[in-house]
Short mmCIF file of C-alpha atoms in Angstrom, two decimals:
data_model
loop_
_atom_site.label_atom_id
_atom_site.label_comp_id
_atom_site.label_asym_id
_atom_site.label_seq_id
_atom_site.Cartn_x
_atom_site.Cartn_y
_atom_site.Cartn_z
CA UNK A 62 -12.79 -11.89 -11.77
CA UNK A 63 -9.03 -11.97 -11.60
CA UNK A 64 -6.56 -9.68 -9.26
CA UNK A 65 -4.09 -8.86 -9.98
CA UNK A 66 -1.31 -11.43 -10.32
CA UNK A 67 2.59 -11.37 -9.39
CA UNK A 68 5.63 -14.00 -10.48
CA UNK A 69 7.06 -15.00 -8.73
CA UNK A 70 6.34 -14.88 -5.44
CA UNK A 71 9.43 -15.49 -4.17
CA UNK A 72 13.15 -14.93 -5.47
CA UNK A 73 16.05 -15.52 -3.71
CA UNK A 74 19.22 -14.46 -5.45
CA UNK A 75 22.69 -13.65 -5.04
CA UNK A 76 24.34 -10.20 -5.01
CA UNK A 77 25.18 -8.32 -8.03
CA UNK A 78 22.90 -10.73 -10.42
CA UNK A 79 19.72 -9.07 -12.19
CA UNK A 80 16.30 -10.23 -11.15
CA UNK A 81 12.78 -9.32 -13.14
CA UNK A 82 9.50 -9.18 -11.37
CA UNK A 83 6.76 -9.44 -13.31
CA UNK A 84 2.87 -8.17 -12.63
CA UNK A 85 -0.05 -8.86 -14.65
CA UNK A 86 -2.66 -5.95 -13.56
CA UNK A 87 -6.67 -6.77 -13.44
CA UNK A 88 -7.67 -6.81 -16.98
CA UNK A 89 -8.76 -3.21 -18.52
CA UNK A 90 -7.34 -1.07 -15.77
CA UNK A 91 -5.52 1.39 -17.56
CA UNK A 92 -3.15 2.53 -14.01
CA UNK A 93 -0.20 0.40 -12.92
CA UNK A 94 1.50 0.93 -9.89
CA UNK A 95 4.78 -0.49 -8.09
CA UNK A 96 5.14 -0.03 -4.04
CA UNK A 97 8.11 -1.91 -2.04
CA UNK A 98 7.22 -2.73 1.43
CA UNK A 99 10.38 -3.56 3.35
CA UNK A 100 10.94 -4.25 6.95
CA UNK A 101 10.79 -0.89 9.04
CA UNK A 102 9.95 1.20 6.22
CA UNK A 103 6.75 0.54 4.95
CA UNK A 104 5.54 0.70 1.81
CA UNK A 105 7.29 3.15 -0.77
CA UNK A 106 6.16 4.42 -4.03
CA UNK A 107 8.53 3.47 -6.88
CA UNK A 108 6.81 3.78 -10.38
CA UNK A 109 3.75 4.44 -11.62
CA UNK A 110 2.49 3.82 -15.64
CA UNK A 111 -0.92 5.53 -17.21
CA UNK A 112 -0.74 3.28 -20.32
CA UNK A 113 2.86 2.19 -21.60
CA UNK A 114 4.23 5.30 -20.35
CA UNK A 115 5.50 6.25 -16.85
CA UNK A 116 4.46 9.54 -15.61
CA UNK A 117 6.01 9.48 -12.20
CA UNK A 118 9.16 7.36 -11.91
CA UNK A 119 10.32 9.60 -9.14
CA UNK A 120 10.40 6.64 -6.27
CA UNK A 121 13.20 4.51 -7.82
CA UNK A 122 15.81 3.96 -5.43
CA UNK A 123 18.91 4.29 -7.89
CA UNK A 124 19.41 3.78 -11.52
CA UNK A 125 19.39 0.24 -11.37
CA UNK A 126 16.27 0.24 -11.20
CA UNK A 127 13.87 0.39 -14.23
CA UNK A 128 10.70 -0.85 -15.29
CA UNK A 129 8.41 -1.17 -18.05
CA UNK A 130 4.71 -2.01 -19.90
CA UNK A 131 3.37 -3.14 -22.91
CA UNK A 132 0.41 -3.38 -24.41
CA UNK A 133 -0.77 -1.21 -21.44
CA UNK A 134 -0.70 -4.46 -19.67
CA UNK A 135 1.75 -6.27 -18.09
CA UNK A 136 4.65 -4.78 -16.45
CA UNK A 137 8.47 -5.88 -15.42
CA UNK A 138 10.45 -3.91 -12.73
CA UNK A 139 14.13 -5.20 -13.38
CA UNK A 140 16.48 -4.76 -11.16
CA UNK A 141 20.49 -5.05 -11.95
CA UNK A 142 23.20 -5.53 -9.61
CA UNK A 143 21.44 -6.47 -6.86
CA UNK A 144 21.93 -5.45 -3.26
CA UNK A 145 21.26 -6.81 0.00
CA UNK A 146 19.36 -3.42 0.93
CA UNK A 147 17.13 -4.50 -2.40
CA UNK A 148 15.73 -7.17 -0.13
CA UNK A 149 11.87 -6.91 0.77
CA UNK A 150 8.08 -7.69 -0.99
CA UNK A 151 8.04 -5.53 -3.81
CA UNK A 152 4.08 -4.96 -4.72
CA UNK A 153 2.41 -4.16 -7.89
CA UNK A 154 -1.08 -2.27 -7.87
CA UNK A 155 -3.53 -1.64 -10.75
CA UNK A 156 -6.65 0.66 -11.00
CA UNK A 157 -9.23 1.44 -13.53
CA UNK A 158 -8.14 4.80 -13.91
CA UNK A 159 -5.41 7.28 -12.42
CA UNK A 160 -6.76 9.97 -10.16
CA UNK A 161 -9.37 10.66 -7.76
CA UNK A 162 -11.85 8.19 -7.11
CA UNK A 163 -10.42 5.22 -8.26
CA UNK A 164 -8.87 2.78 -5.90
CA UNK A 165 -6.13 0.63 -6.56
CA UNK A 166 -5.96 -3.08 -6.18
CA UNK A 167 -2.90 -4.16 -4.83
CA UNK A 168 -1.42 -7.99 -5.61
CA UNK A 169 0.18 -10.54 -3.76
CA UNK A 170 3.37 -9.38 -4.19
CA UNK A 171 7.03 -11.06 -4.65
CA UNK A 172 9.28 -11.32 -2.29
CA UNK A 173 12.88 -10.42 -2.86
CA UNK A 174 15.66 -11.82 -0.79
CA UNK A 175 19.37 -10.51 -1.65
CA UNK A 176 22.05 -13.28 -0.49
CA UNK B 927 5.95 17.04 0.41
CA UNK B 928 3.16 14.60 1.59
CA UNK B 929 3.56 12.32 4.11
CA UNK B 930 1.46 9.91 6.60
CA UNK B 931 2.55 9.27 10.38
CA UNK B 932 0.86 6.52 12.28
CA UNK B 933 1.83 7.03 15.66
CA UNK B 934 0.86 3.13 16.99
CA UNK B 935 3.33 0.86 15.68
CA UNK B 936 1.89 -2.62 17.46
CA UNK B 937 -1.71 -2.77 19.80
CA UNK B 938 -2.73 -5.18 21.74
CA UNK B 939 -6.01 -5.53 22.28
CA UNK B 940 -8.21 -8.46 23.90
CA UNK B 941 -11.65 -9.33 22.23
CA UNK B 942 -14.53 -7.12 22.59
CA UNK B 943 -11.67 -4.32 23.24
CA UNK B 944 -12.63 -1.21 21.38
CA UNK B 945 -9.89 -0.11 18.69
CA UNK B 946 -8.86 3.33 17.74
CA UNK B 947 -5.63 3.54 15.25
CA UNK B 948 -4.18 7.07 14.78
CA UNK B 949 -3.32 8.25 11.40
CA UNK B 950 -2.05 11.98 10.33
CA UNK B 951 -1.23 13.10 7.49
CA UNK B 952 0.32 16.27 6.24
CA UNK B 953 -0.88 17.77 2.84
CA UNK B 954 -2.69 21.28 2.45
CA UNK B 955 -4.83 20.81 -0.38
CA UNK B 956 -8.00 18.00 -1.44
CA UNK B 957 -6.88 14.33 -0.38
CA UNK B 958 -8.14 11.18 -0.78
CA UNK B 959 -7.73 8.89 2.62
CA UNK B 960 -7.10 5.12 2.73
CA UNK B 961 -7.27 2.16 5.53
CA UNK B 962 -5.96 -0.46 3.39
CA UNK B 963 -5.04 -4.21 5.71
CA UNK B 964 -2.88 -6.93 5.57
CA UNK B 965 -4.12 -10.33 7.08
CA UNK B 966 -1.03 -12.97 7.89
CA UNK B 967 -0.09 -14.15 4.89
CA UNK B 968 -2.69 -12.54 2.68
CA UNK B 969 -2.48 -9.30 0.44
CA UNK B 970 -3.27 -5.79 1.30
CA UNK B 971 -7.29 -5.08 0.95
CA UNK B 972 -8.69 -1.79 0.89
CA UNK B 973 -10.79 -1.80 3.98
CA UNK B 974 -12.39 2.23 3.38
CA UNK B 975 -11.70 4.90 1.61
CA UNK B 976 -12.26 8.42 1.75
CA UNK B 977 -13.28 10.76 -1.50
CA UNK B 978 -14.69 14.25 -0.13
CA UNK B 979 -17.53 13.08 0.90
CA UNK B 980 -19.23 12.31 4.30
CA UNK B 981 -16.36 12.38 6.57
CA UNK B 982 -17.33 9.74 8.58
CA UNK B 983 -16.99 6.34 6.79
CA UNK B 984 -17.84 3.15 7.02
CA UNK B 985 -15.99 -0.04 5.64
CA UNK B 986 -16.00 -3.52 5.87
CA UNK B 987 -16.29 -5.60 8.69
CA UNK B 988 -17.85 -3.02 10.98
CA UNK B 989 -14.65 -0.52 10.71
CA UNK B 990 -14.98 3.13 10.33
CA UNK B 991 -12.86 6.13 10.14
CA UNK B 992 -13.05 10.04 10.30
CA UNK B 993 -12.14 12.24 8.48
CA UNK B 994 -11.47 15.09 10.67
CA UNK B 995 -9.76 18.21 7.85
CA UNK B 996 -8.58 20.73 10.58
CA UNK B 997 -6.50 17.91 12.54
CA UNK B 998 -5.55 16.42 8.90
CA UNK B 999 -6.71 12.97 10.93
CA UNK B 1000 -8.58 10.22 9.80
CA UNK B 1001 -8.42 7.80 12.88
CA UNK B 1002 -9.35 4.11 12.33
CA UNK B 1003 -12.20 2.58 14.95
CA UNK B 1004 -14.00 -0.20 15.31
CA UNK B 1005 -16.16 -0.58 18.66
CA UNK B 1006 -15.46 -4.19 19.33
CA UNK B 1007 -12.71 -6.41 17.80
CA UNK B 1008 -12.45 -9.72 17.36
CA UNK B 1009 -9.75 -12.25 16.92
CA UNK B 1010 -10.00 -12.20 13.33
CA UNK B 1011 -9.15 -8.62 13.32
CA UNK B 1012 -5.19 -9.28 13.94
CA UNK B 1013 -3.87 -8.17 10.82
CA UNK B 1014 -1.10 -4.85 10.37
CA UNK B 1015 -3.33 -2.04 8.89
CA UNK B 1016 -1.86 0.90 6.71
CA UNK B 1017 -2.74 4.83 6.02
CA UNK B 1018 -2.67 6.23 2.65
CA UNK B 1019 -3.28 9.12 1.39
CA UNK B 1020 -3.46 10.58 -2.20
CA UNK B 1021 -2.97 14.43 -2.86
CA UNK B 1022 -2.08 15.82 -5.96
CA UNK B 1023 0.00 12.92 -7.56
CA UNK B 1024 -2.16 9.59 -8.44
CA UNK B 1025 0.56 7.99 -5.66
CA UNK B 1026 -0.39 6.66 -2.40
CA UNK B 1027 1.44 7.99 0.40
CA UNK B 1028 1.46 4.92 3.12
CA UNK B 1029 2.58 5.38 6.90
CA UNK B 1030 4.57 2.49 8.04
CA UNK B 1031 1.66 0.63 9.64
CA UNK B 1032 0.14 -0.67 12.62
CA UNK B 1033 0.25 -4.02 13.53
CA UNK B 1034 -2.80 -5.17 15.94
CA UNK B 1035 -3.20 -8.53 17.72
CA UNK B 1036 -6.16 -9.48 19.25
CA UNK B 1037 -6.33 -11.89 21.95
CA UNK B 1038 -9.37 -14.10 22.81
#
């Protein structure tokens, strides 16, 4: 079956415009996760959705950062204003369910690039 | 607050090596453990997972870690690696938030 699926996978874009990544999870899982993986850092937890609704949004860097779901599907993390420190492969995960015992399924991920 | 420390940042190994990543991790209570790894150019697979079970597990292509609670370990090994093995390889681990906790990876290349 399908992965889960990321567009696009690459963005380049200039400071201070808006971008929106987009992330179609693996159909039914119910857990949606975003992770940014930048050079030196690893990967970071930004946002995590149970449904349409975000239970833990406590990894967003500042407040230009926001995301959303709907239909307890897909999911856009929008970023305004961009920065040059916003640059690296931000990567979407999905699992069946949140909690123990489930495993999450990470995507391709897109890669941002801040000019 | 939880957090993961892998204390290799790059191995190089030749094949046939044996391989043994570090990963620590600091949470007191029940954790779930995670080798996930990144190929070149691919995305990140789970390659084992650990869920309060057996501590020692196995994954795929003939890795294993284990889990080792009074060292809050769970070291990555594989007795003989091959070229195909080059690939950066992250720790997670999940306490008592449904996030996963990475440390900032290890990257391994294997020489034939």
């Amino acid at each position: 079956g399908a992965g889960v699926s990321q567009s696009p996978s690459n963005k380049v874009t200039e400071k201070g415009k808006d971008v929106e990544l987009r992330c179609d999870p693996i159909s039914g899982h119910t857990a949606l996760y975003w992770y940014r993986q930048s050079l030196g850092q690893g990967l970071e937890f930004l946002i995590y959705f149970q449904g349409n609704s975000a239970p833990d949004k406590s990894g967003l860097p500042s407040d230009r950062f926001s995301a959303e779901r709907t239909g307890g599907s897909v999911s856009t993390l929008t970023i305004q204003r961009t920065q040059q420190e916003d640059s690296a492969v931000y990567l979407c995960a999905s699992s069946l369910s949140p909690g123990n015992n489930y495993e999450q399924y990470f995507g391709p991920g897109t890669r941002l690039t801040v000019t | 607050a939880q957090s993961v420390s892998q204390h290799n940042h790059h191995v190089i190994l030749s094949e046939a090596a044996s391989l043994e990543l570090g990963c620590n991790y600091s949470y007191g209570g029940t954790v779930n453990l995670f080798w996930y790894v990144q190929y070149p150019g691919q995305h990140l697979q789970l390659l084992l997972k650990y869920f309060s079970e057996d501590p020692l597990v196995k994954g795929i292509k003939g890795f294993e870690a284990e889990f080792i609670k009074s060292k809050f370990s769970f070291n990555l090994r594989k007795p003989s690696v091959q070229w195909s093995d080059t690939a950066e390889y992250f720790c997670a681990v999940r306490g008592n938030t449904d996030k996963l906790i990475f440390g900032t990876g290890t990257r391994l290349q294997v020489f034939p």
